[in-house]
Amino acid sequence: MRVKILFLFILFSPSISVFAQQATIKGKVTSQGEPIEFVNVYVLGADKGAITDSEGEYLVKGIKPGKYLIKVSYVGYRTIEQRVELKGEDVTTLNFELESASIQGEEIVVTGTLKEITRAKSPVPVELYTPKFFKMNPTPSLYDAMQNVNGVRPQLNCNVCNTGDIHINGLEGPYTMILIDGMPIVSGLSTVYGLSGIPNSMIERIEIVKGPASSLYGSEAVGGLINVITKKPVNAPKFMAEGMATSWNEYNIDLGARFSKKDAFDVLTGVNVFNYSNTIDQNNDNFTDVTLQKRASIFQKWSFHRKENRLFSIALRALYEDRWGGEMDWNKSHRGGDEVYGESIYTKRWEVIGNYQLPTYEKLLFSFSYNSHDQDSYYGDLPYMAQQNIGFGQLTWDTEVDKHSLLVGAALRYTYYDDNTPATADSDNANLNNPDVVWLPGIFIQDDISVNEATNVLLGLRYDYNTVHGNIWTPRFAYKVSLNDKNILRLNAGTGFRVVNLFTEEHASLTGAREVVIEEELKPEQSYNVNLNYEHKIFGSEGFYAGIDGTIWYTYFTNQILPDYESNSNQIVYDNLEGHGVTQGAALNVNLEFENGFKVMGGASFIDVHTVEKDDSGVNRKTRPLLTERWTGTWAVTYPVKSLGLKIDYTGNVYGPMKLPVLNEQDPRPDTSPWWSIQNIQFTWNRSSSPFEVYAGVKNLLNFTPPANSIARSHDPFDKNVTFDGNGEPVATANNPHALTFDPSYVFAPNQGTRMFVGIRYEFR
């Protein structure tokens, strides 16, 4: 019992440190005279630091006397480094004035090159978002928060279970790789889980790269990357808590705490709990509008103090989720039965992520991750039991030679997958399972060449050997030139690849409504991409700043695998595309900042995704995939009322029409979605002297929801009253005049209408 109490105390207690005869530094961090919150103040060599409070003030205690380098950094501002000598029992006051990095381009990013580099110097365009951005429209998960990022869209794939994925530039979820601290711990089976259950208290920033990055990250990094960078424990608050509730009776709680042991380690622990247990059916189809969900996760990150500041950190995350959607009178006694329809999913998942810098003169870093995902699901009376384990290890050597910044690495990925479907059935005996085991070793090299102060050229090449598909090569090229301090041009080209496991990705195949048909042995997809990015900065009078970022891209796919919903209303047919696929388009982001704190961020994208394949007569036919918008836009407007301690945030998005999966030509549902928009407003109160922050607002101001008949034949989910012909096709009858079957895959937007929300944040430093 004492051991358990000690463990819980270590897990959740605020930092406890005992200091004697040691130095202290304190001070204030401002920009243009205004205090800045959440700035990292780190004492290099002492492994100690702090984060500024709402007054911009910080305090670092327990420092041994000596000479140190003080590093002051915050995303969006230029980093400051200052050397100082500290004496025992002294209290040294150091104040810092930061310059806006949105102007200077000094934000640190790592995703594009696997190395820490300022955003302005990175040859790869990287979009960066801080917790402050996501607080403008608080959500219970990062998955939902992605709706405010231009060109990134959370896509629901099922009206009943609300399974979803993340689209980047019109490409479906399996083309998006989710990483935590640079480690690819998320797979196709669980992409959405990579962005659910991460406590907000753990997040330092989100980095997004759009376009193939397989030369560094391997399979799945075809459409883009979302890298969740978690906080360094030494810089985190001692304790934080946030709670939010909505008028739909959704409840979300985030807790975070830091514990430190002098000269040994720092531990940051975060807990997230989400509960939604309110059955609502506003569209009167007798199905829950939103999946009911109970989720709990815990995330803990350890950072160990080592000689010469060498890195050693390890993080662990565990998640459990119980969610269901279905007919309003469903309960757990109906699970797996054929009387009352429900889709019930139990998920257990855990992950471990680590980084260890070898004790060598050369900078050698070993990174590793392992995740286990266990899913126990019933889709009506159809069971889906799946287990997936993925291990990943990578060793990199980072060195500088004259004008060359070299990164050389070797990686090994292991994937184990087993389920109760034909995907892992034994070819000789369907009653036996033959789990899918794939080894994917690879090596890569990257050379970032500084041609001169303004120009960088990046060359990269990766080789992977897949035990199923053989040799895979993925080269990359990047060119960056700073035309002057206000204009940057970047050109990127490269290839990507993806090894597909269908049953881990296509949840529409698990609704019990459609049969999966695989036409042939599938080959890995290949992509070839080029994109051009231009960044322009405008400096106006009286503190005005404008940033403009524009990108055009083109990606060509071979061996593309797309699900065919239209050939047969009872089937999903998979095949390698005999022609080719294309995604191309243009995106523009604009950021305006005024001296009084008024800010406007907006973005728009034009997206053209299509496939080209010969028809039976040999003529090339261009086809647009389902659920792909051509136009999308996002915005976020902030207006502060400083005299009242009030901040007003107005956020939203808009999406153009998408092609929808109707069942046949007689289906009365529209085959194209309308233009639609989700808009939100929030009011936040924070007095500078208070550790509390209170916010309230309204989500979905326009009360937009999809059509009420989105679920086909919701009154007959087991197709008991559907008549089929000899080919298995439904036949029109008096009670089924449109020859439909039950199908919940007709979905393009959330079913939640207007709802109010309120929340409170507390932080102890």
PDB file of C-alpha atoms in Angstrom, residues 114 183 216 354-360 362-369 392-398 406-413 442-446 462:
ATOM      1  CA  LEU A 114      14.983  15.920 -38.426  1.00  0.00           C
ATOM      2  CA  MET A 183       8.429   9.286 -33.659  1.00  0.00           C
ATOM      3  CA  LEU A 216      13.066  10.781 -43.796  1.00  0.00           C
ATOM      4  CA  GLY A 354      12.445   7.598 -26.285  1.00  0.00           C
ATOM      5  CA  ASN A 355      15.547   9.518 -27.322  1.00  0.00           C
ATOM      6  CA  TYR A 356      19.044   8.691 -26.108  1.00  0.00           C
ATOM      7  CA  GLN A 357      22.166  10.575 -27.150  1.00  0.00           C
ATOM      8  CA  LEU A 358      25.165   8.267 -27.116  1.00  0.00           C
ATOM      9  CA  PRO A 359      28.118   9.267 -24.888  1.00  0.00           C
ATOM     10  CA  THR A 360      30.427   9.892 -27.852  1.00  0.00           C
ATOM     11  CA  GLU A 362      30.160  12.672 -32.434  1.00  0.00           C
ATOM     12  CA  LYS A 363      26.458  13.533 -32.129  1.00  0.00           C
ATOM     13  CA  LEU A 364      24.794  10.122 -32.323  1.00  0.00           C
ATOM     14  CA  LEU A 365      21.124   9.889 -31.356  1.00  0.00           C
ATOM     15  CA  PHE A 366      19.137   6.699 -30.911  1.00  0.00           C
ATOM     16  CA  SER A 367      15.363   7.183 -31.098  1.00  0.00           C
ATOM     17  CA  PHE A 368      12.796   4.478 -30.538  1.00  0.00           C
ATOM     18  CA  SER A 369       9.084   3.907 -30.174  1.00  0.00           C
ATOM     19  CA  PHE A 392      10.495   1.511 -34.524  1.00  0.00           C
ATOM     20  CA  GLY A 393      14.166   2.241 -33.940  1.00  0.00           C
ATOM     21  CA  GLN A 394      16.410   4.804 -35.573  1.00  0.00           C
ATOM     22  CA  LEU A 395      20.062   5.811 -35.187  1.00  0.00           C
ATOM     23  CA  THR A 396      21.185   9.141 -36.639  1.00  0.00           C
ATOM     24  CA  TRP A 397      24.574  10.811 -36.959  1.00  0.00           C
ATOM     25  CA  ASP A 398      24.494  14.596 -37.158  1.00  0.00           C
ATOM     26  CA  LEU A 406      24.976  16.055 -42.816  1.00  0.00           C
ATOM     27  CA  LEU A 407      22.446  13.685 -41.329  1.00  0.00           C
ATOM     28  CA  VAL A 408      22.959   9.953 -41.799  1.00  0.00           C
ATOM     29  CA  GLY A 409      20.598   7.400 -40.349  1.00  0.00           C
ATOM     30  CA  ALA A 410      19.486   3.789 -40.203  1.00  0.00           C
ATOM     31  CA  ALA A 411      15.967   2.742 -39.237  1.00  0.00           C
ATOM     32  CA  LEU A 412      14.055  -0.465 -38.616  1.00  0.00           C
ATOM     33  CA  ARG A 413      10.292  -0.787 -38.438  1.00  0.00           C
ATOM     34  CA  GLY A 442      16.009   1.419 -44.156  1.00  0.00           C
ATOM     35  CA  ILE A 443      18.962   3.759 -44.430  1.00  0.00           C
ATOM     36  CA  PHE A 444      19.029   7.422 -45.409  1.00  0.00           C
ATOM     37  CA  ILE A 445      21.375  10.340 -45.923  1.00  0.00           C
ATOM     38  CA  GLN A 446      20.640  14.054 -46.044  1.00  0.00           C
ATOM     39  CA  ARG A 462      16.449   6.805 -48.561  1.00  0.00           C
TER      40      ARG A 462
END
